[in-house]
Coordinates of C-alpha atoms in Angstrom, one line a residue:
X1 CA -7.5 -10.4 -7.5
X2 CA -4.2 -9.7 -5.8
X3 CA -1.1 -10.2 -8.1
X4 CA 2.3 -10.4 -6.4
X5 CA 5.4 -9.4 -8.4
X6 CA 8.8 -10.0 -6.9
X7 CA 11.8 -8.3 -8.7
X8 CA 14.7 -8.9 -6.2
X9 CA 13.6 -7.2 -2.9
X10 CA 10.8 -5.0 -4.4
X11 CA 7.4 -6.4 -3.9
X12 CA 4.4 -4.7 -5.3
X13 CA 0.8 -5.6 -4.5
X14 CA -1.5 -4.6 -7.3
X15 CA -5.2 -4.7 -6.2
X16 CA -8.2 -4.3 -8.4
X17 CA -10.8 -2.8 -6.1
X18 CA -14.6 -2.6 -6.6
X19 CA -14.5 1.1 -6.9
X20 CA -12.5 0.7 -10.1
X21 CA -9.2 2.2 -8.8
X22 CA -5.9 0.5 -9.0
X23 CA -3.4 1.0 -6.2
X24 CA 0.3 -0.1 -6.0
X25 CA 1.6 -0.8 -2.5
X26 CA 5.2 -1.5 -1.6
X27 CA 5.5 -4.3 0.9
X28 CA 7.7 -2.0 3.1
X29 CA 4.8 0.4 3.3
X30 CA 2.3 -2.3 4.4
X31 CA 1.1 -1.2 7.9
X32 CA -1.9 -3.3 9.0
X33 CA -4.2 -2.2 11.8
X34 CA -6.0 -4.8 13.7
X35 CA -9.8 -4.8 13.0
X36 CA -10.6 -6.8 16.2
X37 CA -12.6 -5.1 18.9
X38 CA -10.9 -7.0 21.8
X39 CA -9.2 -6.0 25.0
X40 CA -6.2 -3.7 24.7
X41 CA -3.9 -3.4 27.7
X42 CA -0.9 -1.0 28.1
X43 CA 0.9 -1.6 31.3
X44 CA 3.2 1.4 32.0
X45 CA 4.9 -0.3 35.0
X46 CA 5.9 -3.9 35.4
X47 CA 3.9 -6.0 37.8
X48 CA 7.1 -6.7 39.8
X49 CA 10.5 -5.1 40.2
X50 CA 12.8 -5.7 37.1
X51 CA 16.4 -6.1 36.3
X52 CA 17.0 -5.5 32.6
X53 CA 19.8 -7.9 31.7
X54 CA 20.4 -6.8 28.2
X55 CA 20.8 -3.2 27.1
X56 CA 23.6 -1.0 25.8
X57 CA 24.9 2.6 26.5
X58 CA 22.2 4.3 24.4
X59 CA 22.2 7.5 26.3
X60 CA 25.0 9.8 25.2
X61 CA 24.7 12.8 27.6
X62 CA 23.9 13.4 31.2
X63 CA 20.4 14.6 30.4
X64 CA 19.7 11.5 28.3
X65 CA 20.9 9.3 31.2
X66 CA 18.7 11.1 33.6
X67 CA 15.8 10.7 31.2
X68 CA 16.5 7.0 31.0
X69 CA 16.5 6.7 34.8
X70 CA 13.2 8.5 35.0
X71 CA 11.8 6.0 32.4
X72 CA 13.2 3.2 34.4
X73 CA 11.5 4.5 37.6
X74 CA 8.2 4.8 35.8
X75 CA 8.5 1.3 34.4
X76 CA 9.7 -0.4 37.6
X77 CA 13.2 -1.1 36.3
X78 CA 15.5 -1.4 39.3
X79 CA 18.8 -1.9 37.4
X80 CA 19.9 -2.1 33.8
X81 CA 22.9 -4.1 32.6
X82 CA 24.9 -2.3 29.9
X83 CA 26.7 -4.5 27.5
X84 CA 29.4 -2.1 26.3
X85 CA 31.4 -4.4 23.9
X86 CA 34.4 -2.2 25.0
X87 CA 37.8 -2.7 26.5
X88 CA 40.7 -0.3 27.3
X89 CA 40.1 3.5 27.5
X90 CA 36.8 3.2 25.7
X91 CA 35.4 1.0 28.5
X92 CA 36.8 3.2 31.1
X93 CA 35.2 6.3 29.7
X94 CA 31.7 4.7 29.5
X95 CA 32.2 3.3 33.0
X96 CA 33.1 6.8 34.4
X97 CA 29.9 8.3 32.9
X98 CA 27.4 5.7 34.0
X99 CA 28.9 4.6 37.3
X100 CA 28.0 8.0 38.8
X101 CA 24.4 6.7 39.0
X102 CA 25.1 4.2 41.7
X103 CA 23.0 1.1 41.6
X104 CA 21.1 1.9 38.5
X105 CA 23.5 0.6 35.8
X106 CA 26.0 -2.3 35.8
X107 CA 28.6 -2.3 33.1
X108 CA 30.0 -5.3 31.3
X109 CA 33.1 -5.2 29.1
X110 CA 34.2 -7.0 26.0
X111 CA 37.3 -9.0 25.1
X112 CA 40.3 -7.4 23.5
X113 CA 41.0 -9.5 20.4
X114 CA 43.9 -7.3 19.2
X115 CA 46.6 -9.7 18.0
X116 CA 44.5 -12.8 18.5
X117 CA 46.5 -14.6 15.9
X118 CA 49.7 -14.1 17.9
X119 CA 51.2 -16.6 20.4
X120 CA 51.0 -14.3 23.4
X121 CA 47.5 -13.0 22.7
X122 CA 45.7 -15.0 25.4
X123 CA 47.9 -13.7 28.2
X124 CA 47.4 -10.1 27.2
X125 CA 43.6 -10.6 26.7
X126 CA 43.3 -12.1 30.2
X127 CA 45.3 -9.2 31.7
X128 CA 42.9 -6.7 30.0
X129 CA 39.9 -8.6 31.3
X130 CA 41.3 -8.5 34.9
X131 CA 42.0 -4.7 34.4
X132 CA 38.4 -4.1 33.3
X133 CA 37.1 -6.1 36.3
X134 CA 39.2 -4.0 38.7
X135 CA 37.8 -0.9 37.0
X136 CA 34.2 -2.1 37.6
X137 CA 33.1 -4.5 34.9
X138 CA 31.0 -7.3 36.4
X139 CA 30.3 -9.4 33.3
X140 CA 31.4 -9.8 29.6
X141 CA 29.3 -9.1 26.6
X142 CA 27.7 -8.9 24.4
X143 CA 30.0 -11.2 22.5
X144 CA 28.8 -11.9 19.0
X145 CA 29.3 -14.5 16.3
X146 CA 27.1 -14.6 13.2
X147 CA 29.2 -17.1 11.4
X148 CA 32.5 -15.4 10.4
X149 CA 34.0 -15.4 13.9
X150 CA 33.7 -13.3 17.1
X151 CA 33.0 -9.7 16.0
X152 CA 31.2 -7.6 18.6
X153 CA 34.0 -6.6 21.0
X154 CA 36.1 -3.5 20.4
X155 CA 38.5 -2.4 19.2
X156 CA 38.8 -5.2 16.7
X157 CA 37.0 -8.4 15.6
X158 CA 38.5 -11.9 15.5
X159 CA 37.6 -13.4 12.1
X160 CA 37.7 -17.2 12.1
X161 CA 37.9 -17.6 15.9
X162 CA 34.7 -18.8 17.5
X163 CA 33.7 -19.1 21.2
X164 CA 34.8 -22.7 21.4
X165 CA 38.3 -22.0 20.1
X166 CA 41.0 -23.3 22.4
X167 CA 42.5 -19.8 22.5
X168 CA 39.3 -18.7 24.3
X169 CA 39.5 -21.2 27.2
X170 CA 41.8 -19.1 29.5
X171 CA 39.5 -16.1 29.0
X172 CA 36.3 -18.0 29.7
X173 CA 37.9 -19.7 32.7
X174 CA 39.0 -16.4 34.1
X175 CA 35.4 -15.1 33.8
X176 CA 34.3 -18.0 36.0
X177 CA 37.0 -17.3 38.5
X178 CA 36.0 -13.6 38.7
X179 CA 32.3 -14.4 38.8
X180 CA 31.7 -12.6 35.5
X181 CA 28.8 -14.0 33.4
X182 CA 29.4 -14.1 29.6
X183 CA 26.6 -12.9 27.4
X184 CA 26.9 -14.1 23.8
X185 CA 24.9 -13.7 20.6
X186 CA 25.2 -16.7 18.2
X187 CA 23.5 -17.0 14.9
X188 CA 20.4 -15.0 13.8
X189 CA 16.7 -15.7 13.4
X190 CA 16.2 -18.7 11.3
X191 CA 14.4 -17.0 8.4
X192 CA 17.6 -15.1 7.6
X193 CA 19.2 -18.3 6.4
X194 CA 16.3 -19.2 4.1
X195 CA 16.0 -18.1 0.4
X196 CA 14.6 -14.7 0.0
X197 CA 11.5 -15.7 -1.9
X198 CA 7.7 -15.7 -1.6
X199 CA 7.8 -18.4 1.1
X200 CA 10.2 -16.5 3.5
X201 CA 8.3 -15.7 6.6
X202 CA 10.6 -12.8 7.5
X203 CA 10.5 -11.2 4.0
X204 CA 9.5 -7.8 5.3
X205 CA 13.0 -7.4 6.8
X206 CA 15.0 -9.5 4.3
X207 CA 16.6 -6.7 2.4
X208 CA 18.3 -5.3 5.6
X209 CA 18.6 -8.4 7.8
X210 CA 19.9 -11.5 6.1
X211 CA 22.9 -13.9 6.4
X212 CA 25.1 -14.5 3.3
X213 CA 25.6 -18.2 3.6
X214 CA 27.7 -18.2 0.4
X215 CA 30.8 -16.7 2.1
X216 CA 33.7 -19.0 2.4
X217 CA 34.2 -20.4 5.9
X218 CA 31.0 -19.0 7.3
X219 CA 29.3 -21.2 9.9
X220 CA 25.6 -21.9 9.6
X221 CA 22.9 -21.8 12.2
X222 CA 23.3 -25.3 13.7
X223 CA 27.1 -25.0 13.6
X224 CA 27.1 -21.8 15.6
X225 CA 24.8 -23.3 18.2
X226 CA 27.3 -26.1 18.4
X227 CA 30.1 -23.7 19.2
X228 CA 28.0 -22.3 22.0
X229 CA 27.4 -25.8 23.4
X230 CA 31.1 -26.7 23.2
X231 CA 32.1 -23.6 25.1
X232 CA 29.4 -24.1 27.8
X233 CA 30.3 -27.7 28.2
X234 CA 34.0 -27.1 28.4
X235 CA 33.7 -24.2 31.0
X236 CA 31.3 -25.5 33.6
X237 CA 32.5 -23.0 36.2
X238 CA 31.5 -20.0 34.0
X239 CA 27.9 -18.7 33.6
X240 CA 26.8 -18.2 30.0
X241 CA 23.8 -16.2 28.9
X242 CA 22.7 -17.0 25.3
X243 CA 20.9 -13.8 24.4
X244 CA 17.8 -13.6 22.2
X245 CA 16.7 -17.1 23.1
X246 CA 20.0 -18.2 21.4
X247 CA 18.1 -17.3 18.2
X248 CA 16.1 -20.5 18.4
X249 CA 12.6 -18.8 18.4
X250 CA 11.6 -21.0 15.5
X251 CA 12.3 -24.1 17.5
X252 CA 12.6 -23.5 21.2
X253 CA 13.2 -27.2 21.8
X254 CA 16.8 -26.6 20.7
X255 CA 17.4 -24.2 23.5
X256 CA 15.4 -26.3 25.9
X257 CA 17.7 -29.2 25.3
X258 CA 20.7 -27.1 26.0
X259 CA 19.2 -25.7 29.2
X260 CA 18.5 -29.2 30.4
X261 CA 22.1 -30.4 29.7
X262 CA 24.0 -27.4 31.1
X263 CA 23.2 -25.8 34.5
X264 CA 25.6 -23.0 33.8
X265 CA 23.6 -21.8 30.8
X266 CA 20.8 -19.1 30.9
X267 CA 19.1 -17.3 28.1
X268 CA 17.8 -13.7 27.9
X269 CA 14.6 -12.9 26.0
X270 CA 15.7 -9.5 24.7
X271 CA 14.9 -8.2 21.2
X272 CA 12.9 -11.4 20.3
X273 CA 9.5 -10.3 21.4
X274 CA 8.3 -10.0 17.8
X275 CA 9.7 -13.5 17.0
X276 CA 7.9 -15.2 19.9
X277 CA 4.7 -13.3 20.4
X278 CA 3.1 -14.7 17.2
X279 CA 3.1 -18.2 18.9
X280 CA 2.0 -17.4 22.5
X281 CA 0.8 -20.9 23.6
X282 CA 4.1 -22.6 22.6
X283 CA 6.2 -19.8 24.2
X284 CA 4.1 -19.8 27.4
X285 CA 4.8 -23.5 27.9
X286 CA 8.5 -22.8 27.3
X287 CA 8.5 -20.2 30.0
X288 CA 6.7 -22.5 32.4
X289 CA 9.2 -25.3 31.8
X290 CA 12.3 -23.2 32.0
X291 CA 11.2 -20.4 34.3
X292 CA 14.4 -20.6 36.4
X293 CA 16.7 -20.1 33.4
X294 CA 15.3 -17.2 31.5
X295 CA 16.1 -13.5 32.0
X296 CA 14.3 -10.3 31.1
X297 CA 16.1 -8.0 28.7
X298 CA 15.2 -5.3 26.2
X299 CA 18.0 -4.3 23.8
X300 CA 15.7 -1.7 22.2
X301 CA 16.6 1.7 23.6
X302 CA 14.9 3.2 26.7
X303 CA 11.6 4.8 25.6
X304 CA 8.5 4.3 27.9
X305 CA 6.6 2.7 25.0
X306 CA 9.3 0.1 24.5
X307 CA 9.0 -1.0 28.1
X308 CA 5.2 -1.0 27.9
X309 CA 5.3 -3.3 24.8
X310 CA 7.5 -5.8 26.6
X311 CA 5.2 -5.9 29.6
X312 CA 2.2 -6.2 27.4
X313 CA 3.6 -9.3 25.7
X314 CA 4.8 -10.9 29.0
X315 CA 1.9 -10.0 31.3
X316 CA -1.3 -9.7 29.4
X317 CA -3.5 -11.9 27.2
X318 CA -4.0 -9.3 24.6
X319 CA -4.3 -10.8 21.1
X320 CA -3.5 -9.8 17.5
X321 CA -1.8 -6.4 17.8
X322 CA 1.0 -4.9 15.8
X323 CA 4.0 -2.9 16.7
X324 CA 5.7 -2.3 13.3
X325 CA 7.4 0.9 14.4
X326 CA 9.4 -1.2 17.0
X327 CA 9.8 -4.5 15.3
X328 CA 9.3 -4.0 11.5
X329 CA 7.6 -7.4 11.1
X330 CA 4.2 -7.9 9.6
X331 CA 3.5 -10.6 12.2
X332 CA 0.6 -10.0 14.6
X333 CA 1.6 -10.2 18.3
X334 CA -0.1 -11.8 21.3
X335 CA 0.4 -11.7 25.0
X336 CA 1.7 -14.7 26.9
X337 CA -0.2 -14.0 30.1
X338 CA 2.5 -15.4 32.4
X339 CA 1.8 -16.2 36.0
X340 CA 2.9 -13.9 38.8
X341 CA 5.4 -16.6 40.0
X342 CA 7.0 -16.8 36.6
X343 CA 7.1 -13.1 36.1
X344 CA 8.9 -12.6 39.4
X345 CA 11.6 -15.0 38.3
X346 CA 12.0 -13.7 34.7
X347 CA 11.9 -10.0 35.8
X348 CA 14.2 -10.2 38.9
X349 CA 14.9 -13.4 40.8
X350 CA 16.9 -15.3 38.1
X351 CA 19.0 -12.2 37.4
X352 CA 19.7 -11.6 41.1
X353 CA 20.9 -15.1 41.5
X354 CA 23.7 -14.8 38.9
X355 CA 24.7 -11.2 39.6
X356 CA 27.4 -10.4 42.1

């Protein structure tokens, strides 16, 4: 008999085994290994050339950047988009380091929210955006709003201001005029909004990753998606990329409806492999239907094993495997087995179409 005790976040499984020995196991230590003797595929290189549309400046030295480029070459990554969050001198310094490797990295800046509650803020923010563009920024992102307001860009957050705020309109319009796509993270995976109890499907990660919905003024999951829709709808000349499937992995129909309504909206698939690989048939149909609007991304560092795992999920029909060291979840993963035609679009062609 297995007895589950749940004091706050600590979960202990107490098993009475046939050999008469009792063992206490912390849920955080649970590390299942698949028992199935089935095909296992580890593609080191993508089947087709790749543009990684979602990464960050993970490498902090010349040697690390060169290692990253070597890993990209081995994996078949032609170019990586670096979402820096930065403006001002901080953006310039990152640009100066990575731009030396011509053609391998493209850098995107953030928005400067300094003084966003002042009457003249928008004019200053647009001026800084244009300055970053002249420096070399070719997109904006990753913007982020988990309910309390736009928070990812540096050097300051903008509590209470969301992407559909009227103060954002001149900035988003200027992005369209400059041909700068806007990558934005809204909400979080749905289980983070649910009670942390025995029914929560994401409980393995719930102590670290959760959304405090009790805070005053915080927007919930649906409300955040509405801010995204409002901004996309009001700025038809600007290309938006809702990263992480717009955090709708639990119900991809929500994202599908948005993609059908707004031709200026795309979605990247970064950092949601673990959330989608447990339901491969549903996700494969989604890829088939929206193959022209989805973009490959990683958002998980630059190790060779990371690239291999993403290729394994997208390209192969492997079943019931785990990657806890990368994703933390207890969910078993499965490959989508996407067709060559779809892979070419996800890996490269869709990105090429929206990049300058």
